[in-house]
PDB file of C-alpha atoms in Angstrom:
ATOM      1  CA  MET A 241       0.000   0.000   0.000  1.00 28.00           C
ATOM      2  CA  PRO A 242       1.449   3.421  -0.893  1.00 28.00           C
ATOM      3  CA  CYS A 243       2.549   5.972   1.710  1.00 26.00           C
ATOM      4  CA  LEU A 244      -0.142   8.285   3.052  1.00 25.00           C
ATOM      5  CA  GLU A 245       0.404  11.988   3.706  1.00 30.00           C
ATOM      6  CA  MET A 246      -0.271  13.078   7.273  1.00 33.00           C
ATOM      7  CA  THR A 247      -2.097  16.267   6.373  1.00 27.00           C
ATOM      8  CA  THR A 248      -4.186  16.508   9.571  1.00 28.00           C
ATOM      9  CA  LYS A 249      -1.282  16.512  11.982  1.00 35.00           C
ATOM     10  CA  ARG A 250       0.739  18.738   9.742  1.00 32.00           C
ATOM     11  CA  LYS A 251      -1.905  21.443  10.204  1.00 30.00           C
ATOM     12  CA  ILE A 252      -1.800  21.063  13.988  1.00 31.00           C
ATOM     13  CA  ILE A 253       1.916  20.730  14.676  1.00 38.00           C
ATOM     14  CA  GLY A 254       3.688  21.726  11.503  1.00 37.00           C
ATOM     15  CA  ARG A 255       6.120  19.502   9.641  1.00 47.00           C
ATOM     16  CA  LEU A 256       5.502  16.555  11.898  1.00 47.00           C
ATOM     17  CA  VAL A 257       5.371  13.347   9.884  1.00 46.00           C
ATOM     18  CA  PRO A 258       6.142  13.635   6.173  1.00 44.00           C
ATOM     19  CA  CYS A 259       4.960  10.128   5.489  1.00 41.00           C
ATOM     20  CA  ARG A 260       3.468   7.104   7.186  1.00 44.00           C
ATOM     21  CA  CYS A 261       3.309   3.645   5.726  1.00 44.00           C
ATOM     22  CA  PHE A 262       1.064   0.821   6.826  1.00 45.00           C
ATOM     23  CA  ARG A 263       1.897  -2.848   6.711  1.00 45.00           C
ATOM     24  CA  GLY A 264      -1.096  -4.642   8.087  1.00 45.00           C
ATOM     25  CA  GLU A 265      -1.626  -3.061  11.494  1.00 46.00           C
ATOM     26  CA  GLU A 266       2.008  -1.955  11.916  1.00 52.00           C
ATOM     27  CA  GLU A 267       2.631   1.761  11.483  1.00 68.00           C
ATOM     28  CA  ILE A 268       6.037   2.725  10.077  1.00 84.00           C
ATOM     29  CA  VAL A 269       7.353   6.237  10.789  1.00 92.00           C
ATOM     30  CA  SER A 270      10.969   7.025  10.001  1.00 96.00           C
ATOM     31  CA  VAL A 271      11.074  10.847  10.082  1.00 97.00           C
ATOM     32  CA  LEU A 272       9.585  13.336  12.550  1.00 97.00           C
ATOM     33  CA  ASP A 273      10.047  17.094  12.269  1.00 97.00           C
ATOM     34  CA  TYR A 274       9.033  19.344  15.170  1.00 97.00           C
ATOM     35  CA  SER A 275      11.203  22.329  14.246  1.00 97.00           C
ATOM     36  CA  HIS A 276      10.056  25.824  15.259  1.00 97.00           C
ATOM     37  CA  CYS A 277       7.073  24.564  17.252  1.00 96.00           C
ATOM     38  CA  GLY A 278       7.717  26.385  20.540  1.00 96.00           C
ATOM     39  CA  LEU A 279       8.161  23.094  22.397  1.00 97.00           C
ATOM     40  CA  GLN A 280       9.515  22.904  25.941  1.00 97.00           C
ATOM     41  CA  GLN A 281       9.898  19.142  25.914  1.00 97.00           C
ATOM     42  CA  VAL A 282      10.210  16.297  23.439  1.00 97.00           C
ATOM     43  CA  PRO A 283       6.675  15.286  22.341  1.00 96.00           C
ATOM     44  CA  LYS A 284       5.550  11.960  23.779  1.00 94.00           C
ATOM     45  CA  GLU A 285       4.368  10.818  20.350  1.00 93.00           C
ATOM     46  CA  VAL A 286       8.015  10.347  19.401  1.00 95.00           C
ATOM     47  CA  PHE A 287       8.272   7.364  21.724  1.00 95.00           C
ATOM     48  CA  ASN A 288       5.516   5.530  19.867  1.00 93.00           C
ATOM     49  CA  PHE A 289       7.908   5.021  16.968  1.00 94.00           C
ATOM     50  CA  GLU A 290      11.050   3.992  18.809  1.00 94.00           C
ATOM     51  CA  ARG A 291      11.501   0.906  16.615  1.00 94.00           C
ATOM     52  CA  THR A 292      11.341   2.703  13.250  1.00 95.00           C
ATOM     53  CA  LEU A 293      12.353   6.332  13.798  1.00 97.00           C
ATOM     54  CA  GLU A 294      15.525   7.226  11.869  1.00 97.00           C
ATOM     55  CA  GLU A 295      15.495  11.032  11.782  1.00 98.00           C
ATOM     56  CA  LEU A 296      14.253  13.452  14.443  1.00 98.00           C
ATOM     57  CA  TYR A 297      14.297  17.228  14.020  1.00 98.00           C
ATOM     58  CA  LEU A 298      13.678  19.426  17.070  1.00 98.00           C
ATOM     59  CA  ASP A 299      15.338  22.590  15.791  1.00 98.00           C
ATOM     60  CA  ALA A 300      14.671  25.996  17.352  1.00 98.00           C
ATOM     61  CA  ASN A 301      12.501  25.142  20.341  1.00 98.00           C
ATOM     62  CA  GLN A 302      12.948  25.700  24.096  1.00 98.00           C
ATOM     63  CA  ILE A 303      13.767  22.130  25.143  1.00 98.00           C
ATOM     64  CA  GLU A 304      15.899  21.993  28.295  1.00 97.00           C
ATOM     65  CA  GLU A 305      16.546  18.266  28.611  1.00 96.00           C
ATOM     66  CA  LEU A 306      16.284  15.051  26.660  1.00 97.00           C
ATOM     67  CA  PRO A 307      14.133  12.344  28.285  1.00 96.00           C
ATOM     68  CA  LYS A 308      15.418   8.818  28.821  1.00 95.00           C
ATOM     69  CA  GLN A 309      12.719   7.375  26.557  1.00 96.00           C
ATOM     70  CA  LEU A 310      14.260   9.154  23.578  1.00 97.00           C
ATOM     71  CA  PHE A 311      17.291   6.899  23.788  1.00 96.00           C
ATOM     72  CA  ASN A 312      15.168   3.818  23.268  1.00 96.00           C
ATOM     73  CA  CYS A 313      14.955   4.931  19.627  1.00 97.00           C
ATOM     74  CA  GLN A 314      17.878   2.768  18.642  1.00 94.00           C
ATOM     75  CA  ALA A 315      17.180   2.996  14.906  1.00 97.00           C
ATOM     76  CA  LEU A 316      17.860   6.741  15.065  1.00 98.00           C
ATOM     77  CA  ARG A 317      20.445   7.841  12.494  1.00 98.00           C
ATOM     78  CA  LYS A 318      20.077  11.610  12.705  1.00 98.00           C
ATOM     79  CA  LEU A 319      19.255  13.697  15.776  1.00 98.00           C
ATOM     80  CA  SER A 320      18.942  17.428  15.150  1.00 98.00           C
ATOM     81  CA  ILE A 321      18.336  19.673  18.186  1.00 98.00           C
ATOM     82  CA  PRO A 322      20.110  22.983  17.508  1.00 98.00           C
ATOM     83  CA  ASP A 323      18.987  26.280  18.994  1.00 98.00           C
ATOM     84  CA  ASN A 324      17.397  24.921  22.171  1.00 98.00           C
ATOM     85  CA  ASP A 325      18.126  25.286  25.900  1.00 98.00           C
ATOM     86  CA  LEU A 326      20.015  22.056  26.594  1.00 98.00           C
ATOM     87  CA  SER A 327      22.675  22.270  29.305  1.00 96.00           C
ATOM     88  CA  SER A 328      23.978  18.707  28.995  1.00 94.00           C
ATOM     89  CA  LEU A 329      23.882  15.496  26.989  1.00 96.00           C
ATOM     90  CA  PRO A 330      22.715  12.519  29.083  1.00 95.00           C
ATOM     91  CA  THR A 331      24.920   9.453  29.367  1.00 96.00           C
ATOM     92  CA  THR A 332      22.071   7.434  27.838  1.00 96.00           C
ATOM     93  CA  ILE A 333      23.137   8.785  24.442  1.00 97.00           C
ATOM     94  CA  ALA A 334      25.386   5.716  24.416  1.00 96.00           C
ATOM     95  CA  SER A 335      22.273   3.692  23.499  1.00 97.00           C
ATOM     96  CA  LEU A 336      22.087   5.336  20.069  1.00 97.00           C
ATOM     97  CA  VAL A 337      24.507   2.898  18.468  1.00 97.00           C
ATOM     98  CA  ASN A 338      23.242   3.640  14.925  1.00 98.00           C
ATOM     99  CA  LEU A 339      23.463   7.435  15.214  1.00 98.00           C
ATOM    100  CA  ARG A 340      25.376   8.980  12.313  1.00 98.00           C
ATOM    101  CA  GLU A 341      24.605  12.693  12.531  1.00 98.00           C
ATOM    102  CA  LEU A 342      24.263  14.778  15.687  1.00 98.00           C
ATOM    103  CA  ASP A 343      23.492  18.499  15.666  1.00 98.00           C
ATOM    104  CA  ILE A 344      23.460  20.113  19.119  1.00 98.00           C
ATOM    105  CA  SER A 345      24.685  23.563  18.077  1.00 98.00           C
ATOM    106  CA  LYS A 346      23.455  26.751  19.759  1.00 98.00           C
ATOM    107  CA  ASN A 347      22.681  25.254  23.168  1.00 98.00           C
ATOM    108  CA  GLY A 348      24.263  25.572  26.614  1.00 97.00           C
ATOM    109  CA  ILE A 349      26.052  22.214  26.641  1.00 97.00           C
ATOM    110  CA  GLN A 350      29.262  22.290  28.680  1.00 95.00           C
ATOM    111  CA  ASP A 351      30.691  18.863  27.953  1.00 93.00           C
ATOM    112  CA  PHE A 352      30.206  15.531  26.231  1.00 96.00           C
ATOM    113  CA  PRO A 353      29.729  12.382  28.333  1.00 96.00           C
ATOM    114  CA  GLU A 354      32.652   9.960  28.247  1.00 96.00           C
ATOM    115  CA  ASN A 355      30.457   7.204  26.837  1.00 96.00           C
ATOM    116  CA  ILE A 356      29.819   9.172  23.649  1.00 97.00           C
ATOM    117  CA  LYS A 357      32.445   6.666  22.487  1.00 97.00           C
ATOM    118  CA  CYS A 358      29.663   4.055  22.212  1.00 97.00           C
ATOM    119  CA  CYS A 359      28.120   5.976  19.283  1.00 98.00           C
ATOM    120  CA  LYS A 360      30.681   4.479  16.934  1.00 97.00           C
ATOM    121  CA  CYS A 361      28.659   5.162  13.764  1.00 98.00           C
ATOM    122  CA  LEU A 362      28.852   8.942  14.208  1.00 98.00           C
ATOM    123  CA  THR A 363      30.230  10.634  11.103  1.00 98.00           C
ATOM    124  CA  ILE A 364      29.098  14.248  11.646  1.00 98.00           C
ATOM    125  CA  ILE A 365      28.940  16.251  14.872  1.00 98.00           C
ATOM    126  CA  GLU A 366      27.850  19.893  14.814  1.00 98.00           C
ATOM    127  CA  ALA A 367      28.337  21.330  18.301  1.00 98.00           C
ATOM    128  CA  SER A 368      29.253  24.956  17.601  1.00 98.00           C
ATOM    129  CA  VAL A 369      28.105  27.744  19.905  1.00 98.00           C
ATOM    130  CA  ASN A 370      28.174  25.776  23.154  1.00 98.00           C
ATOM    131  CA  PRO A 371      30.319  26.463  26.256  1.00 97.00           C
ATOM    132  CA  VAL A 372      32.269  23.215  25.788  1.00 96.00           C
ATOM    133  CA  SER A 373      35.575  23.509  27.641  1.00 92.00           C
ATOM    134  CA  LYS A 374      37.040  20.113  26.791  1.00 93.00           C
ATOM    135  CA  LEU A 375      36.402  16.890  24.911  1.00 95.00           C
ATOM    136  CA  PRO A 376      36.488  13.574  26.802  1.00 95.00           C
ATOM    137  CA  ASP A 377      39.098  10.971  25.934  1.00 94.00           C
ATOM    138  CA  GLY A 378      36.258   8.741  24.727  1.00 94.00           C
ATOM    139  CA  PHE A 379      35.701  11.221  21.906  1.00 95.00           C
ATOM    140  CA  THR A 380      38.841   9.916  20.220  1.00 95.00           C
ATOM    141  CA  GLN A 381      37.178   6.526  19.801  1.00 96.00           C
ATOM    142  CA  LEU A 382      34.697   7.925  17.279  1.00 97.00           C
ATOM    143  CA  LEU A 383      36.827   6.553  14.473  1.00 97.00           C
ATOM    144  CA  ASN A 384      34.193   7.070  11.742  1.00 98.00           C
ATOM    145  CA  LEU A 385      33.988  10.813  12.359  1.00 98.00           C
ATOM    146  CA  THR A 386      34.457  12.761   9.108  1.00 97.00           C
ATOM    147  CA  GLN A 387      33.153  16.218  10.083  1.00 97.00           C
ATOM    148  CA  LEU A 388      33.472  18.005  13.424  1.00 97.00           C
ATOM    149  CA  TYR A 389      32.266  21.560  14.035  1.00 97.00           C
ATOM    150  CA  LEU A 390      33.111  23.158  17.388  1.00 97.00           C
ATOM    151  CA  ASN A 391      33.251  26.847  16.547  1.00 97.00           C
ATOM    152  CA  ASP A 392      32.606  29.469  19.204  1.00 97.00           C
ATOM    153  CA  ALA A 393      33.153  27.232  22.254  1.00 96.00           C
ATOM    154  CA  PHE A 394      35.517  27.394  25.242  1.00 94.00           C
ATOM    155  CA  LEU A 395      37.966  24.689  24.184  1.00 95.00           C
ATOM    156  CA  GLU A 396      41.437  25.112  25.692  1.00 91.00           C
ATOM    157  CA  PHE A 397      42.992  21.891  24.394  1.00 90.00           C
ATOM    158  CA  LEU A 398      42.222  18.728  22.446  1.00 92.00           C
ATOM    159  CA  PRO A 399      42.513  15.158  23.809  1.00 90.00           C
ATOM    160  CA  ALA A 400      45.950  13.566  23.628  1.00 86.00           C
ATOM    161  CA  ASN A 401      44.815  10.895  21.154  1.00 89.00           C
ATOM    162  CA  PHE A 402      42.898  13.247  18.873  1.00 92.00           C
ATOM    163  CA  GLY A 403      45.128  12.146  16.008  1.00 90.00           C
ATOM    164  CA  ARG A 404      43.331   8.787  16.010  1.00 93.00           C
ATOM    165  CA  LEU A 405      40.459  10.400  14.113  1.00 94.00           C
ATOM    166  CA  VAL A 406      42.060   9.645  10.761  1.00 93.00           C
ATOM    167  CA  LYS A 407      38.806   9.885   8.773  1.00 95.00           C
ATOM    168  CA  LEU A 408      38.281  13.543   9.646  1.00 95.00           C
ATOM    169  CA  ARG A 409      37.936  15.684   6.540  1.00 95.00           C
ATOM    170  CA  ILE A 410      36.516  18.859   8.083  1.00 96.00           C
ATOM    171  CA  LEU A 411      37.574  20.189  11.479  1.00 94.00           C
ATOM    172  CA  GLU A 412      36.352  23.653  12.463  1.00 95.00           C
ATOM    173  CA  LEU A 413      37.539  25.202  15.732  1.00 93.00           C
ATOM    174  CA  ARG A 414      37.119  28.935  15.222  1.00 93.00           C
ATOM    175  CA  GLU A 415      36.706  31.285  18.193  1.00 93.00           C
ATOM    176  CA  ASN A 416      37.988  29.030  20.982  1.00 93.00           C
ATOM    177  CA  HIS A 417      40.636  29.406  23.696  1.00 90.00           C
ATOM    178  CA  LEU A 418      43.097  27.277  21.732  1.00 87.00           C
ATOM    179  CA  LYS A 419      46.283  29.185  21.049  1.00 73.00           C
ATOM    180  CA  THR A 420      47.563  26.702  18.464  1.00 65.00           C
ATOM    181  CA  LEU A 421      46.658  23.303  17.069  1.00 67.00           C
ATOM    182  CA  PRO A 422      48.802  20.523  18.558  1.00 57.00           C
ATOM    183  CA  ASN A 423      51.587  19.058  16.415  1.00 59.00           C
ATOM    184  CA  TYR A 424      49.744  15.761  15.917  1.00 55.00           C
ATOM    185  CA  THR A 425      46.733  17.661  14.545  1.00 55.00           C
ATOM    186  CA  ARG A 426      48.898  19.492  12.045  1.00 50.00           C
ATOM    187  CA  THR A 427      50.331  16.172  10.882  1.00 50.00           C
ATOM    188  CA  LEU A 428      46.851  14.705  10.584  1.00 54.00           C
ATOM    189  CA  SER A 429      45.665  17.710   8.591  1.00 49.00           C
ATOM    190  CA  SER A 430      48.546  17.466   6.167  1.00 46.00           C
ATOM    191  CA  SER A 431      48.222  13.748   5.520  1.00 42.00           C
ATOM    192  CA  GLN A 432      44.439  13.522   5.369  1.00 50.00           C
ATOM    193  CA  ASP A 433      43.632  16.839   3.684  1.00 46.00           C
ATOM    194  CA  ILE A 434      41.504  18.034   6.604  1.00 50.00           C
ATOM    195  CA  GLU A 435      40.129  21.541   6.423  1.00 51.00           C
ATOM    196  CA  ALA A 436      41.295  22.733   9.840  1.00 49.00           C
ATOM    197  CA  LYS A 437      40.139  26.302  10.328  1.00 54.00           C
ATOM    198  CA  ASP A 438      42.396  28.761  12.166  1.00 47.00           C
ATOM    199  CA  THR A 439      41.721  29.002  15.879  1.00 47.00           C
ATOM    200  CA  LYS A 440      41.554  32.256  17.797  1.00 50.00           C
ATOM    201  CA  SER A 441      41.669  32.992  21.469  1.00 43.00           C
ATOM    202  CA  SER A 442      38.360  34.476  22.541  1.00 42.00           C
ATOM    203  CA  SER A 443      40.002  36.322  25.438  1.00 40.00           C
TER     204      SER A 443
END
């Protein structure tokens, strides 16, 4: 049976569910978009699709924390929550073992949990405009990372094993407290053709 447009809920909530498919009585939803909806928390409807949800957009709301139930969505490949009021990432993010893209830019996040290392499928992290002062050592175990954006943060140094991220192609660290890039990062940039933007002290 062909996909059915969710016109009713679109009128109520906005770009909520682009498409739903039905296989017998099973409802398949892979994408939910709640951007610019003035939300203060993640809608409970999201948790109804924890087995099938692959992309979740919560851009430009006023969400302050991510509930534990969200991390039962283990099929999630893209989580986009920029321009909200998050102050931290919960350790339960380690459950998102299929996550490939994470956008948490323009929040108030101060650090990444050590067990971010469990999200081994991550290829893109956009975390610019957050007061992140350091990256955990576990960050260097994200060996599939190809793009990392940490502009306008409070970074003072990078982890000792940062050079392990050999798949990095884009590394942006503008407007941080880094005075220089470490020697191993320069070597990595030269050999892997990484676009490492110049860093500036924000003091």
